[in-house]
GROMACS .gro file of C-alpha atoms in nm:
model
  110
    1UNK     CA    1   6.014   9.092   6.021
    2UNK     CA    2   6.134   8.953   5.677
    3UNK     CA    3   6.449   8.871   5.562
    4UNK     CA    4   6.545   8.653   5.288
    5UNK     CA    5   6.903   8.630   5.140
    6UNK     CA    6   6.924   8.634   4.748
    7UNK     CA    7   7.177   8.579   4.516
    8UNK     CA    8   7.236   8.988   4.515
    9UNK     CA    9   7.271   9.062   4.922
   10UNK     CA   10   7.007   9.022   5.215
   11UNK     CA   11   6.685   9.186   5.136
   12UNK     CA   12   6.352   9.233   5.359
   13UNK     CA   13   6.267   9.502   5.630
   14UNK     CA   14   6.534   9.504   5.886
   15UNK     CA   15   6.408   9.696   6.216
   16UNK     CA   16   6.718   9.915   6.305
   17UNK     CA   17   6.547  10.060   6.610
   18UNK     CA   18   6.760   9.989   6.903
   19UNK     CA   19   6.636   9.738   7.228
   20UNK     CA   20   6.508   9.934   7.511
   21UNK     CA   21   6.812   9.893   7.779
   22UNK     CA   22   6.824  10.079   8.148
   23UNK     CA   23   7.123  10.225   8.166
   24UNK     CA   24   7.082  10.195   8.584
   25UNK     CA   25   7.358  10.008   8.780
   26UNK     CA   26   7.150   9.733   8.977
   27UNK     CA   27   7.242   9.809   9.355
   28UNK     CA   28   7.456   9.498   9.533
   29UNK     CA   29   7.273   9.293   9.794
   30UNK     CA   30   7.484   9.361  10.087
   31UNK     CA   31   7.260   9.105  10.307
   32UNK     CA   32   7.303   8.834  10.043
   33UNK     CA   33   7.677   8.825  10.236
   34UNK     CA   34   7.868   8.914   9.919
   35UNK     CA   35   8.183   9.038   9.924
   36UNK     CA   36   8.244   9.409   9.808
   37UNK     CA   37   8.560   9.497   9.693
   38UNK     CA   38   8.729   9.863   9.729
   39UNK     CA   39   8.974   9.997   9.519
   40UNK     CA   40   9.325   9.936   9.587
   41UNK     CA   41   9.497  10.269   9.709
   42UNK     CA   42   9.847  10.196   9.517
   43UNK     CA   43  10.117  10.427   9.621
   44UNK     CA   44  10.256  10.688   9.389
   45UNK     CA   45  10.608  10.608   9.237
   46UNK     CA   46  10.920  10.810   9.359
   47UNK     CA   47  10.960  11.101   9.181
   48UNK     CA   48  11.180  11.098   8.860
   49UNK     CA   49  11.413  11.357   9.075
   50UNK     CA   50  11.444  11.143   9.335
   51UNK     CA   51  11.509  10.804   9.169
   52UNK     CA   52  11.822  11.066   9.005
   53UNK     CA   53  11.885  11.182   9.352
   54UNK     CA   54  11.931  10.782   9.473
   55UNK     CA   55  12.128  10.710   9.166
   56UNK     CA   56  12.360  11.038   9.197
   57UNK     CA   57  12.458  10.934   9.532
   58UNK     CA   58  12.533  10.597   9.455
   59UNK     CA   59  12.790  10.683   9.190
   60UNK     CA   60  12.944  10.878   9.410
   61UNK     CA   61  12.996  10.673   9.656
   62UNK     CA   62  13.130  10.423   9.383
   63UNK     CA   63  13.392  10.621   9.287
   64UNK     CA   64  13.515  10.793   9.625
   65UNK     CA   65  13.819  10.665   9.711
   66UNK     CA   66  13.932  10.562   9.386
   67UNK     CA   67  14.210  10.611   9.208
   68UNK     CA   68  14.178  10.830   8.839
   69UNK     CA   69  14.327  10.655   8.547
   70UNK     CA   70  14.401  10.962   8.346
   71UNK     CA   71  14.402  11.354   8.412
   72UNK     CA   72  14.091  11.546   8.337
   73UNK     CA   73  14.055  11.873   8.272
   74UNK     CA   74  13.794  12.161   8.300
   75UNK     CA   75  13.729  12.351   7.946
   76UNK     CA   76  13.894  12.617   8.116
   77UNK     CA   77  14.166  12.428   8.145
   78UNK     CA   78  14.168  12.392   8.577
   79UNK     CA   79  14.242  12.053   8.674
   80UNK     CA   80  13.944  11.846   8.819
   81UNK     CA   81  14.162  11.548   8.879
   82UNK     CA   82  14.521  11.441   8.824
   83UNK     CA   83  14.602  11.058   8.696
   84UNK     CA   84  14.654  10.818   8.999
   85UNK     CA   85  14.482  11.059   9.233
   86UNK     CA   86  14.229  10.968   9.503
   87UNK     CA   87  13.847  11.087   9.427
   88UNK     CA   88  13.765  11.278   9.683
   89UNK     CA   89  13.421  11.458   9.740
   90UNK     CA   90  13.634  11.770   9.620
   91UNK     CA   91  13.725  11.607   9.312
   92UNK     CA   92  13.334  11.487   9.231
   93UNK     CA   93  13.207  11.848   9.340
   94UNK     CA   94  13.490  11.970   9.106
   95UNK     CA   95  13.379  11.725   8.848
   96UNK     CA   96  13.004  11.798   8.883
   97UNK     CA   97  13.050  12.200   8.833
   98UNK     CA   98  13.250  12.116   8.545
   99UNK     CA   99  13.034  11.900   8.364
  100UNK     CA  100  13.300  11.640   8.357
  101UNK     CA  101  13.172  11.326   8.651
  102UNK     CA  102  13.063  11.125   8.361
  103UNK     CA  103  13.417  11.148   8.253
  104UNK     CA  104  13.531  11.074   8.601
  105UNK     CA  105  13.319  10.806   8.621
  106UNK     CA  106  13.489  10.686   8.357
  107UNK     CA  107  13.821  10.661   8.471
  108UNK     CA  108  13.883  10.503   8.750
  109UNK     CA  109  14.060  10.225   8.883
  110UNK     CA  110  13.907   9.872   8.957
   0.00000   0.00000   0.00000
């Protein structure tokens, strides 16, 4: 094979044909003593409904006990919680079936 390179490019006859490769994993030499390596079996991640479930339940217990800093209302207009109340696990149930214990969160007391 011929190549030269001229002023205008490369020129010549390029062989294009591609090397004859084996395409065959050579087998390890287990009596050699080297080490083989498995796979790791990693554990699947908690589920994205319970990582909420572990997270719910630690608000709540944040804010039992508390005291509300201001009333809250349903849209209905039932009361979930009155100011200076306790939260109770009536009040977050209450809250929750409301759609208002991100409000209640909210408002409570240090």
């Amino acid at each position: 094979m011929v190549i030269r390179e001229e002023n205008g490019g490369i020129t010549g006859n390029l062989d294009t044909r591609a090397p004859n490769v084996s395409e065959t994993a050579a087998k390890p030499d287990l009596a050699s003593g080297a080490a083989v390596f498995e796979p790791a079996i990693i554990p699947e991640p908690p589920g994205k409904e319970a990582v909420n479930k572990k997270f719910d339940e630690k608000q709540q217990k944040f804010v039992l006990g508390k005291k509300s800093t201001r009333r809250i209302e349903a849209v209905n207009g039932e009361l979930v919680v009155d100011k200076g109340e306790e939260i109770t696990s009536l009040v977050i149930q209450k809250a929750k079936q409301n759609g208002k214990f991100i409000e209640l969160t909210m408002s409570i007391a240090p």
